[in-house]
Amino acid sequence: MSSSIEHIRHSLAHLLAAAVLEIYPEAKNTIGPSIDNGFYYDFEFPKGVAISEKDFPAIEKKMREILKTWKNFEEKEVSAKDAKKFFKDNPYKIELIEDLENTKEKITFYTSGKFTDLCRGGHVEDTKEIKPDAWKLTRVAGAYWRGDEKNAMLTRIYGLSFTTKKELDEYIAIEEEAKKRDHKKLGKELGLFVFSDLVGPGLPLYTFKGATIRREIINYSNELQKNIGYQEVHTPNINKAELFKVSGHYEKYKESMMKVMSNYSKEEYFLKPMNCPQHTQIYASEPRSYKDLPIRIADFANLYRDEKPGELSGLTRLRCFCQDDAHAFCREDQIKEEFINVLGVIKKALATYKMNYSIRLSLWDPEKPEKYLGDASVWNKSQKILEEILVENKIEHIKAIGEAAIYGPKMDVVTKDSLGREWQISTIQLDLIMPERFKLTYTDKDGKQKTPVMIHRAIIGSPERFMGILIEHYAGNFPLWLSPVQVKIAPVKDSNFKKAEETGKLLKDAGIRVDTDLNDVNFGKKIREAKDMKIPYTVIIGDKDMEAGVVTLESLDHGKVGAFPIEEVISKLTKEIKEKK
Ligand SMILES: [Zn+2]
Ligand SMILES: [Zn+2]
């Protein structure tokens, strides 16, 4: 029988501790669990010993030596007294043993070779299952004992571990590629956005280039949602607390909302974290009939969330962003069609962005009803509808308990970028609760007042966050339609400048974003800059081109495309932009 990868990872933590204690007999080992992709072990090293990555080769060598002498993990139940005696010099282990004693849990030791550790279990059955080349130590970090900053700071040594060397190598290669593609680094190099201490953390400033990409992402979402009947509205950034009291956000979400004060009223105001409550007020602004439904509203207003400063990261975790967030108010008999239409649009968008995806049905956690609005009967009803949609349309999906929104279950589209990393961006959510709370109604066929259903949905979620994801997904090589500068015009010599200017104007008039480089620098530098800035096309104009009445077109990805009359270049590029290739 082969053991799970978690067992292999945790066994390696034991091996790490054994090696460290052989090299540093004064060190004290504390705990060493398996984690995603590997393992760690926390140690207290004697004063004056500072472990760094430079020490890894020696520790790894010792681990491999010891591994050869290990066969398996021998379990032995021990009394608290014996356990404390064994670990008499290790106050951390004593503390763990006392905890086990207090909760009357079994105290077990696991021994392999000469090394014994206090442990609950979860190891390989045979140490041959640990491939000596399928793991590696990666980094050192400080960690407080038991995660409490009042406690001693320990040294945590991390390792990666996989079933095979191939998996380990692949993981390392992706990590390295991801580092190169880091959107914070590329965003700076390509001049897309900046942060300022004076403006504040999590509040990026988009340059002209970054704002152009953002605008293109928004325009595309808008185009897709217009096709399925959504109308764009615009709503204010601040709202009275009352609105969020009715919606339930005040009760369940307040710590993530930023408060605003008015000089003229004592009322509490908040920056809005989402558009839904406001959209209910557009719906409620006039009487609605069953024939008017669905009413579909889309909004790109700025949203604000009071994220912890430590959790902010580049464009992927922000305090200010917008969302292609939209809401459909419909009758119950329209839910399925609405979901299928939105799903179709999401699929189309992800195909354009060349991203794979899978679908996750996010359900509530019936054991923690206090986290949600509404009771079990409403949840059972809404969850059943979503399951039916997935089953009837034979849509493959996984279920995730506890991942629902506070007001209802979700169909989350988990996308995979070009490095195989998962991102949750698109979502369709069913809400039977908010319309009720806002007392929304429509007049049905029989003349009775009924409550509509609310569907919350996002195609790519936040354009700003998505831009961060796309920078890494494309490694900065944006497709033509998204590129802030689509064409660079590079005249070879001064005598070609006038022609370059004319050509630039023709492209600009055709709606192409062009940068005509009339700087007094040599031609080679112009071409290099176009590559560094990852501009998809360069139009070169030299004397020969001018004589032949053509321009030379070069592509960033494929080199020289050929020499064409400018009209041909314009129609080729216009087509490529329109098709979003
Ligand atoms: Zn163990
Ligand atoms: Zn919403």
Coordinates of C-alpha atoms and ligand atoms in Angstrom, one line a residue:
M1 CA 0.0 0.0 0.0
S2 CA 1.3 3.4 -0.8
S3 CA 0.9 6.3 1.6
S4 CA -0.6 9.7 0.8
I5 CA 1.6 12.6 -0.1
E6 CA 0.7 14.2 3.2
H7 CA 2.2 11.3 5.0
I8 CA 5.4 11.5 2.9
R9 CA 5.6 15.3 3.7
H10 CA 5.1 14.9 7.4
S11 CA 7.7 12.0 7.5
L12 CA 10.1 14.4 5.9
A13 CA 9.5 16.9 8.7
H14 CA 10.7 14.2 11.1
L15 CA 13.7 13.6 9.0
L16 CA 14.5 17.3 9.0
A17 CA 14.3 17.4 12.8
A18 CA 16.5 14.3 13.1
A19 CA 19.2 15.9 10.8
V20 CA 19.0 19.3 12.5
L21 CA 19.4 17.7 16.0
E22 CA 22.4 15.7 14.8
I23 CA 24.1 18.8 13.5
Y24 CA 23.0 21.1 16.2
P25 CA 22.5 18.9 19.3
E26 CA 21.6 22.0 21.4
A27 CA 18.6 22.9 19.2
K28 CA 15.1 22.2 20.4
N29 CA 12.6 20.8 18.0
T30 CA 9.0 21.8 18.4
I31 CA 6.4 20.9 15.7
G32 CA 6.6 19.9 12.1
P33 CA 3.4 19.4 10.0
S34 CA 2.9 18.7 6.3
I35 CA 1.6 21.7 4.3
D36 CA 0.6 22.5 0.7
N37 CA 3.5 21.3 -1.5
G38 CA 5.7 20.3 1.4
F39 CA 6.5 20.5 5.1
Y40 CA 8.2 22.6 7.7
Y41 CA 9.6 22.2 11.2
D42 CA 10.0 24.9 13.8
F43 CA 13.2 24.9 16.0
E44 CA 14.7 26.9 18.7
F45 CA 18.4 27.2 17.9
P46 CA 21.0 27.9 20.6
K47 CA 22.0 31.6 20.9
G48 CA 24.5 32.7 18.3
V49 CA 23.3 30.1 15.7
A50 CA 21.5 31.7 12.8
I51 CA 20.4 29.2 10.2
S52 CA 20.2 30.4 6.6
E53 CA 19.8 28.8 3.1
K54 CA 23.6 28.4 3.1
D55 CA 23.2 25.7 5.7
F56 CA 20.7 23.7 3.5
P57 CA 23.2 21.5 1.6
A58 CA 24.7 20.2 4.9
I59 CA 21.3 19.6 6.4
E60 CA 20.0 17.9 3.2
K61 CA 23.1 15.7 3.0
K62 CA 22.5 14.6 6.6
M63 CA 18.8 14.0 5.9
R64 CA 19.7 11.7 3.0
E65 CA 22.3 9.8 5.2
I66 CA 19.7 9.3 7.9
L67 CA 17.0 8.3 5.5
K68 CA 19.1 5.3 4.5
T69 CA 19.1 4.1 8.1
W70 CA 15.3 4.4 8.5
K71 CA 12.8 1.7 7.8
N72 CA 9.5 2.8 9.2
F73 CA 7.9 4.8 12.1
E74 CA 7.5 2.7 15.2
E75 CA 4.5 3.8 17.3
K76 CA 4.6 3.6 21.1
E77 CA 2.1 4.9 23.6
V78 CA 3.8 6.5 26.6
S79 CA 2.7 7.9 30.0
A80 CA 2.8 11.7 30.5
K81 CA 5.5 11.1 33.1
D82 CA 7.8 9.1 30.8
A83 CA 7.1 11.5 28.0
K84 CA 8.2 14.5 30.1
K85 CA 11.2 12.6 31.3
F86 CA 12.3 12.0 27.7
F87 CA 11.8 15.6 26.7
K88 CA 13.1 17.1 30.0
D89 CA 15.3 19.6 28.2
N90 CA 12.7 20.7 25.7
P91 CA 10.1 23.1 27.3
Y92 CA 8.1 23.2 24.0
K93 CA 7.5 19.5 24.0
I94 CA 6.7 19.6 27.8
E95 CA 4.0 22.1 27.0
L96 CA 2.5 19.9 24.3
I97 CA 2.6 16.9 26.6
E98 CA 0.8 18.9 29.3
D99 CA -1.9 19.9 26.9
L100 CA -2.4 16.2 25.9
E101 CA -2.5 15.4 29.6
N102 CA -5.2 18.0 30.2
T103 CA -7.4 16.9 27.4
K104 CA -6.8 13.3 28.4
E105 CA -5.5 12.4 24.9
K106 CA -3.3 9.5 24.1
I107 CA 0.4 10.4 24.2
T108 CA 2.4 8.7 21.4
F109 CA 6.0 8.6 20.4
Y110 CA 7.2 7.6 16.9
T111 CA 10.7 6.3 16.4
S112 CA 12.6 5.7 13.3
G113 CA 16.3 4.8 13.4
K114 CA 17.8 6.8 16.4
F115 CA 15.2 9.6 16.3
T116 CA 12.1 9.7 18.4
D117 CA 9.4 12.4 18.3
L118 CA 6.2 13.2 20.1
C119 CA 3.6 12.9 17.4
R120 CA 0.0 12.0 16.6
G121 CA 0.9 9.9 13.6
G122 CA 0.4 10.2 9.9
H123 CA 3.7 8.8 8.4
V124 CA 4.7 6.6 5.5
E125 CA 4.5 2.9 6.2
D126 CA 7.8 2.3 4.6
T127 CA 10.5 4.9 4.3
K128 CA 11.3 3.6 0.8
E129 CA 8.2 5.6 -0.2
I130 CA 10.3 8.8 0.3
K131 CA 12.2 9.3 -2.9
P132 CA 15.5 10.9 -1.9
D133 CA 15.4 13.3 -4.9
A134 CA 11.7 14.4 -4.8
W135 CA 12.1 16.9 -2.0
K136 CA 14.2 20.0 -1.2
L137 CA 14.6 22.5 1.6
T138 CA 13.6 26.0 0.4
R139 CA 13.6 28.7 2.9
V140 CA 13.9 29.9 6.5
A141 CA 11.4 32.1 8.3
G142 CA 10.7 33.3 11.8
A143 CA 7.6 31.9 13.5
Y144 CA 6.3 32.5 16.9
W145 CA 5.7 29.5 19.1
R146 CA 2.1 28.5 18.6
G147 CA 1.6 31.5 16.3
D148 CA 1.4 33.9 19.3
E149 CA 3.6 37.0 19.2
K150 CA 3.9 37.0 23.0
N151 CA 5.8 33.7 22.7
A152 CA 9.4 33.0 21.7
M153 CA 10.4 33.5 18.0
L154 CA 11.4 30.2 16.5
T155 CA 13.2 29.3 13.3
R156 CA 11.0 27.7 10.7
I157 CA 12.7 25.6 8.0
Y158 CA 10.5 25.0 4.9
G159 CA 10.8 22.2 2.4
L160 CA 9.1 21.1 -0.8
S161 CA 8.1 17.5 -1.3
F162 CA 6.4 15.6 -4.1
T163 CA 5.9 12.0 -5.1
T164 CA 8.5 12.2 -7.9
K165 CA 11.5 14.3 -8.9
K166 CA 9.6 15.3 -12.1
E167 CA 6.8 16.8 -10.1
L168 CA 9.3 18.7 -7.9
D169 CA 11.2 20.0 -10.9
E170 CA 7.9 21.1 -12.5
Y171 CA 6.8 22.9 -9.4
I172 CA 10.1 24.7 -9.1
A173 CA 10.1 25.7 -12.8
I174 CA 6.5 27.2 -12.4
E175 CA 7.5 29.1 -9.2
E176 CA 10.5 30.6 -11.0
E177 CA 8.4 31.5 -14.0
A178 CA 5.8 33.1 -11.7
K179 CA 8.5 35.2 -10.1
K180 CA 9.6 36.5 -13.4
R181 CA 6.0 37.3 -14.3
D182 CA 5.1 38.9 -11.0
H183 CA 2.6 41.5 -11.9
K184 CA 4.0 44.0 -9.4
K185 CA 7.4 43.8 -11.1
L186 CA 6.1 43.7 -14.7
G187 CA 3.5 46.4 -14.0
K188 CA 6.3 48.7 -12.9
E189 CA 8.6 47.8 -15.9
L190 CA 5.7 48.3 -18.4
G191 CA 4.6 51.5 -16.6
L192 CA 1.0 50.3 -16.0
F193 CA 0.3 51.5 -12.4
V194 CA 2.0 53.0 -9.4
F195 CA 1.5 53.2 -5.7
S196 CA 2.1 56.3 -3.6
D197 CA 2.6 56.5 0.2
L198 CA 0.7 59.7 0.2
V199 CA -2.3 58.1 -1.4
G200 CA -2.2 54.9 0.7
P201 CA -1.8 51.2 0.6
G202 CA -4.0 49.1 -1.6
L203 CA -4.9 52.2 -3.7
P204 CA -3.1 51.9 -7.0
L205 CA -2.9 54.8 -9.5
Y206 CA -3.3 53.6 -13.1
T207 CA -1.1 55.4 -15.6
F208 CA -2.4 56.1 -19.1
K209 CA -1.3 52.6 -20.2
G210 CA -2.7 50.8 -17.2
A211 CA -6.0 52.7 -17.5
T212 CA -6.2 51.7 -21.2
I213 CA -6.0 48.0 -20.4
R214 CA -8.5 48.5 -17.6
R215 CA -10.9 50.3 -19.9
E216 CA -10.6 47.5 -22.6
I217 CA -11.4 44.8 -20.0
I218 CA -14.4 46.9 -18.9
N219 CA -15.6 47.5 -22.5
Y220 CA -15.4 43.9 -23.3
S221 CA -17.4 42.8 -20.3
N222 CA -19.9 45.5 -21.1
E223 CA -20.2 44.4 -24.7
L224 CA -20.8 40.7 -23.6
Q225 CA -23.4 41.7 -21.0
K226 CA -25.2 44.0 -23.3
N227 CA -25.8 41.1 -25.6
I228 CA -27.7 39.3 -22.8
G229 CA -29.8 42.3 -21.9
Y230 CA -27.8 44.1 -19.1
Q231 CA -28.0 47.9 -18.9
E232 CA -25.2 49.9 -17.4
V233 CA -26.1 52.2 -14.5
H234 CA -23.9 54.4 -12.4
T235 CA -24.3 54.7 -8.6
P236 CA -22.6 56.7 -5.8
N237 CA -19.7 55.5 -3.7
I238 CA -21.1 56.4 -0.4
N239 CA -24.4 55.3 1.2
K240 CA -26.2 55.7 4.5
A241 CA -25.6 52.9 7.0
E242 CA -29.4 52.3 6.7
L243 CA -29.0 50.7 3.3
F244 CA -26.5 48.2 4.7
K245 CA -28.7 47.6 7.7
V246 CA -31.5 46.5 5.5
S247 CA -29.2 44.4 3.2
G248 CA -27.6 42.7 6.2
H249 CA -24.1 43.8 5.3
Y250 CA -24.0 46.1 8.4
E251 CA -24.6 43.1 10.6
K252 CA -22.4 40.5 8.8
Y253 CA -19.8 42.6 6.9
K254 CA -19.2 45.8 8.8
E255 CA -15.6 45.2 9.7
S256 CA -14.7 45.1 6.0
M257 CA -16.5 48.5 5.2
M258 CA -14.9 51.9 5.4
K259 CA -16.8 54.6 7.4
V260 CA -17.2 58.1 6.0
M261 CA -18.2 61.2 8.0
S262 CA -20.3 64.1 6.8
N263 CA -19.8 67.6 8.2
Y264 CA -23.5 68.2 8.0
S265 CA -25.2 65.2 9.4
K266 CA -24.7 62.8 12.3
E267 CA -25.7 59.8 10.2
E268 CA -23.3 57.1 9.6
Y269 CA -22.2 56.7 6.0
F270 CA -20.1 53.9 4.4
L271 CA -18.1 53.5 1.2
K272 CA -19.8 50.7 -0.6
P273 CA -18.2 47.3 -0.7
M274 CA -20.6 46.1 -3.4
N275 CA -23.4 47.4 -5.6
C276 CA -26.2 45.0 -4.8
P277 CA -28.0 47.0 -2.1
Q278 CA -28.1 50.1 -4.4
H279 CA -29.4 48.1 -7.3
T280 CA -32.4 47.0 -5.3
Q281 CA -33.3 50.7 -5.0
I282 CA -33.2 51.2 -8.8
Y283 CA -35.5 48.2 -9.0
A284 CA -37.8 49.5 -6.3
S285 CA -38.0 53.0 -7.9
E286 CA -41.0 52.1 -10.0
P287 CA -43.8 49.5 -9.9
R288 CA -42.8 46.3 -11.8
S289 CA -45.0 43.8 -13.6
Y290 CA -44.2 40.2 -14.4
K291 CA -43.9 41.3 -18.0
D292 CA -41.0 43.7 -17.1
L293 CA -38.8 40.9 -15.7
P294 CA -35.9 40.2 -15.9
I295 CA -34.6 43.7 -15.0
R296 CA -30.8 43.5 -15.5
I297 CA -28.5 46.1 -14.1
A298 CA -24.7 46.4 -14.5
D299 CA -22.4 48.8 -12.7
F300 CA -18.7 49.7 -12.7
A301 CA -18.7 52.1 -9.8
N302 CA -15.7 52.0 -7.5
L303 CA -16.0 49.7 -4.5
Y304 CA -14.1 49.9 -1.2
R305 CA -13.1 47.2 1.2
D306 CA -11.2 47.8 4.4
E307 CA -8.6 45.0 3.9
K308 CA -5.9 44.5 6.5
P309 CA -2.8 46.4 5.3
G310 CA -0.8 43.1 5.7
E311 CA -3.1 41.3 3.3
L312 CA -2.9 43.9 0.5
S313 CA -0.9 42.7 -2.5
G314 CA -0.3 44.4 -5.8
L315 CA -3.5 44.5 -7.8
T316 CA -4.8 41.1 -6.5
R317 CA -5.8 42.4 -3.1
L318 CA -7.0 46.1 -3.1
R319 CA -8.9 48.6 -1.1
C320 CA -10.4 50.3 -4.1
F321 CA -11.5 48.5 -7.2
C322 CA -14.6 48.0 -9.3
Q323 CA -16.4 44.8 -10.5
D324 CA -18.3 43.8 -13.7
D325 CA -20.9 43.2 -11.0
A326 CA -24.4 43.0 -12.2
H327 CA -27.8 42.0 -10.9
A328 CA -30.8 40.4 -12.6
F329 CA -34.2 40.6 -10.9
C330 CA -36.4 37.9 -12.3
R331 CA -39.3 35.5 -11.7
E332 CA -38.5 32.0 -10.3
D333 CA -39.4 30.5 -13.7
Q334 CA -36.7 32.6 -15.3
I335 CA -33.8 31.6 -13.0
K336 CA -32.5 28.7 -15.1
E337 CA -32.5 30.6 -18.4
E338 CA -30.7 33.6 -16.7
F339 CA -28.0 31.3 -15.3
I340 CA -27.4 29.5 -18.6
N341 CA -27.2 32.9 -20.5
V342 CA -24.6 34.2 -18.0
L343 CA -22.7 31.0 -18.1
G344 CA -22.5 31.2 -21.9
V345 CA -21.1 34.8 -21.7
I346 CA -18.5 33.7 -19.0
K347 CA -17.4 30.8 -21.2
K348 CA -17.0 33.2 -24.2
A349 CA -14.9 35.7 -22.1
L350 CA -12.6 33.0 -20.8
A351 CA -12.1 31.6 -24.3
T352 CA -11.1 35.0 -25.5
Y353 CA -8.6 35.4 -22.6
K354 CA -7.4 31.8 -23.3
M355 CA -8.1 30.5 -19.8
N356 CA -9.3 27.1 -18.8
Y357 CA -11.9 26.7 -16.1
S358 CA -13.9 24.4 -13.9
I359 CA -17.1 24.9 -12.1
R360 CA -17.6 24.8 -8.3
L361 CA -21.0 24.8 -6.7
S362 CA -20.5 26.8 -3.5
L363 CA -22.9 25.8 -0.7
W364 CA -23.6 27.1 2.8
D365 CA -22.3 25.4 5.9
P366 CA -25.4 24.1 7.6
E367 CA -23.3 23.8 10.8
K368 CA -22.6 27.5 10.9
P369 CA -26.0 29.1 10.0
E370 CA -25.0 32.2 12.0
K371 CA -22.6 33.1 9.1
Y372 CA -25.5 33.5 6.7
L373 CA -28.7 35.3 6.1
G374 CA -32.0 33.4 5.9
D375 CA -33.0 30.0 7.2
A376 CA -32.4 26.4 6.1
S377 CA -35.6 26.1 4.1
V378 CA -34.5 29.1 1.8
W379 CA -31.0 27.7 1.5
N380 CA -32.3 24.2 0.6
K381 CA -34.5 25.7 -2.0
S382 CA -31.9 27.9 -3.7
Q383 CA -29.2 25.2 -3.6
K384 CA -31.6 22.7 -5.2
I385 CA -32.2 25.0 -8.1
L386 CA -28.5 25.5 -8.8
E387 CA -27.9 21.7 -8.6
E388 CA -30.7 21.1 -11.1
I389 CA -29.3 23.6 -13.6
L390 CA -25.9 21.9 -13.4
V391 CA -27.4 18.4 -13.7
E392 CA -29.9 19.2 -16.4
N393 CA -27.2 20.8 -18.5
K394 CA -24.7 18.0 -17.8
I395 CA -22.2 20.6 -16.5
E396 CA -19.3 18.9 -14.6
H397 CA -18.8 20.5 -11.2
I398 CA -17.5 20.0 -7.7
K399 CA -19.3 21.0 -4.5
A400 CA -17.7 23.2 -1.8
I401 CA -19.4 23.4 1.5
G402 CA -19.1 26.7 3.4
E403 CA -18.1 28.7 0.2
A404 CA -21.5 30.3 -0.4
A405 CA -22.2 34.1 -0.2
I406 CA -23.9 35.3 2.9
Y407 CA -27.2 35.5 1.0
G408 CA -27.1 32.5 -1.2
P409 CA -25.3 29.6 -3.0
K410 CA -23.0 30.3 -5.9
M411 CA -21.8 28.8 -9.2
D412 CA -18.2 29.8 -9.1
V413 CA -16.0 29.5 -12.2
V414 CA -12.5 28.6 -11.1
T415 CA -10.1 29.6 -13.9
K416 CA -6.6 28.3 -14.6
D417 CA -4.0 30.7 -16.0
S418 CA -1.2 29.8 -18.3
L419 CA 1.0 28.6 -15.4
G420 CA -1.8 26.3 -14.2
R421 CA -2.6 28.4 -11.1
E422 CA -6.2 28.7 -10.1
W423 CA -8.1 32.0 -9.7
Q424 CA -11.7 32.5 -8.7
I425 CA -13.0 35.3 -10.9
S426 CA -16.4 34.6 -12.5
T427 CA -19.4 33.8 -10.4
I428 CA -23.2 33.5 -10.6
Q429 CA -25.1 33.7 -7.4
L430 CA -28.7 33.0 -6.5
D431 CA -30.3 35.2 -3.8
L432 CA -33.7 34.6 -2.4
I433 CA -33.0 36.7 0.7
M434 CA -32.1 40.3 -0.3
P435 CA -35.3 41.0 -2.4
E436 CA -37.3 39.9 0.7
R437 CA -35.3 42.2 3.0
F438 CA -35.8 45.2 0.7
K439 CA -39.5 44.2 0.2
L440 CA -39.1 44.2 -3.6
T441 CA -42.2 43.2 -5.5
Y442 CA -43.8 42.7 -8.9
T443 CA -47.3 42.3 -9.9
D444 CA -47.9 38.8 -11.2
K445 CA -50.3 37.6 -14.0
D446 CA -53.0 36.9 -11.3
G447 CA -52.6 40.5 -10.0
K448 CA -50.9 39.4 -6.8
Q449 CA -47.8 41.0 -5.4
K450 CA -44.8 38.6 -5.5
T451 CA -41.1 38.8 -4.6
P452 CA -38.6 38.6 -7.4
V453 CA -35.4 36.6 -7.2
M454 CA -32.1 38.3 -7.4
I455 CA -29.1 36.9 -9.4
H456 CA -25.7 38.4 -8.7
R457 CA -23.1 37.8 -11.3
A458 CA -19.6 38.7 -12.4
I459 CA -17.9 37.8 -15.7
I460 CA -14.3 38.5 -14.9
G461 CA -14.9 40.0 -11.4
S462 CA -12.8 43.1 -10.8
P463 CA -11.1 44.5 -13.9
E464 CA -8.2 45.7 -11.7
R465 CA -7.6 42.4 -10.1
F466 CA -8.1 40.7 -13.4
M467 CA -5.5 43.0 -15.0
G468 CA -3.0 41.7 -12.3
I469 CA -3.9 38.1 -13.2
L470 CA -3.6 38.8 -16.9
I471 CA -0.2 40.5 -16.6
E472 CA 1.1 37.2 -15.2
H473 CA -1.0 35.0 -17.5
Y474 CA 0.4 36.7 -20.6
A475 CA 3.8 37.4 -19.0
G476 CA 3.2 41.0 -20.0
N477 CA 2.7 40.1 -23.7
F478 CA -0.8 41.3 -24.0
P479 CA -2.8 40.4 -27.1
L480 CA -3.2 43.2 -29.6
W481 CA -6.7 44.3 -28.5
L482 CA -5.6 44.7 -24.9
S483 CA -2.2 46.3 -25.5
P484 CA -1.9 49.9 -24.3
V485 CA 0.4 50.7 -27.3
Q486 CA -0.5 48.5 -30.2
V487 CA 1.9 49.7 -32.8
K488 CA 5.3 51.5 -32.6
I489 CA 6.4 53.4 -35.7
A490 CA 10.2 53.3 -36.0
P491 CA 11.6 55.5 -38.8
V492 CA 15.2 54.4 -39.7
K493 CA 16.7 57.8 -40.3
D494 CA 15.7 61.5 -40.0
S495 CA 14.7 61.5 -43.7
N496 CA 12.0 59.0 -42.8
F497 CA 10.5 61.0 -39.9
K498 CA 7.9 62.9 -42.0
K499 CA 6.6 59.7 -43.5
A500 CA 6.5 58.1 -40.1
E501 CA 4.4 61.0 -38.8
E502 CA 2.0 60.7 -41.6
T503 CA 1.8 56.9 -41.1
G504 CA 1.2 57.3 -37.4
K505 CA -1.7 59.7 -38.1
L506 CA -3.3 57.2 -40.5
L507 CA -3.1 54.4 -37.9
K508 CA -4.4 56.7 -35.2
D509 CA -7.4 57.8 -37.4
A510 CA -8.2 54.1 -37.8
G511 CA -8.5 53.8 -34.0
I512 CA -5.2 52.0 -33.5
R513 CA -3.1 53.0 -30.4
V514 CA 0.2 54.1 -31.9
D515 CA 3.5 55.4 -30.6
T516 CA 5.5 57.2 -33.3
D517 CA 9.1 57.3 -32.2
L518 CA 10.6 60.5 -33.5
N519 CA 13.3 60.6 -30.8
D520 CA 16.8 61.4 -31.8
V521 CA 18.2 58.0 -30.9
N522 CA 19.6 55.3 -33.2
F523 CA 17.2 52.9 -34.9
G524 CA 18.5 49.8 -33.0
K525 CA 17.5 51.4 -29.7
K526 CA 14.0 52.1 -30.9
I527 CA 13.5 48.5 -31.8
R528 CA 14.9 47.3 -28.5
E529 CA 12.5 49.6 -26.6
A530 CA 9.6 48.3 -28.6
K531 CA 10.6 44.8 -27.5
D532 CA 11.1 45.8 -23.8
M533 CA 7.8 47.5 -23.7
K534 CA 6.2 44.3 -25.3
I535 CA 4.5 46.3 -28.1
P536 CA 2.8 43.7 -30.4
Y537 CA 3.7 45.3 -33.7
T538 CA 6.5 47.6 -35.0
V539 CA 6.1 49.4 -38.3
I540 CA 9.5 50.2 -39.8
I541 CA 10.0 53.0 -42.3
G542 CA 13.3 53.2 -44.2
D543 CA 14.3 54.7 -47.5
K544 CA 13.7 51.5 -49.4
D545 CA 10.2 51.2 -47.9
M546 CA 9.5 54.8 -49.0
E547 CA 10.7 54.2 -52.5
A548 CA 8.4 51.1 -52.8
G549 CA 5.5 52.8 -51.2
V550 CA 5.3 50.2 -48.3
V551 CA 6.1 49.8 -44.6
T552 CA 7.8 46.9 -43.0
L553 CA 5.7 45.2 -40.4
E554 CA 7.3 43.2 -37.5
S555 CA 5.6 41.3 -34.8
L556 CA 6.9 40.9 -31.3
D557 CA 6.1 37.1 -31.3
H558 CA 6.9 36.1 -34.9
G559 CA 9.5 38.6 -36.2
K560 CA 9.2 40.1 -39.7
V561 CA 5.7 39.7 -41.1
G562 CA 6.5 41.4 -44.4
A563 CA 6.3 44.7 -46.4
F564 CA 2.9 46.0 -47.2
P565 CA 1.1 49.2 -48.3
I566 CA -0.1 51.0 -45.1
E567 CA -3.8 50.4 -46.0
E568 CA -3.1 46.7 -45.9
V569 CA -1.4 46.9 -42.5
I570 CA -4.4 48.9 -41.1
S571 CA -7.0 46.4 -42.3
K572 CA -4.9 43.5 -41.0
L573 CA -4.5 45.0 -37.6
T574 CA -8.1 46.3 -37.4
K575 CA -9.4 42.8 -38.1
E576 CA -7.1 41.3 -35.4
I577 CA -8.2 43.9 -32.8
K578 CA -11.9 43.3 -33.6
E579 CA -11.5 39.5 -33.4
K580 CA -9.6 39.8 -30.1
K581 CA -7.1 37.2 -31.3
Ligands
ZN1 ZN 4.9 12.5 13.0
ZN2 ZN -24.4 41.6 -5.8

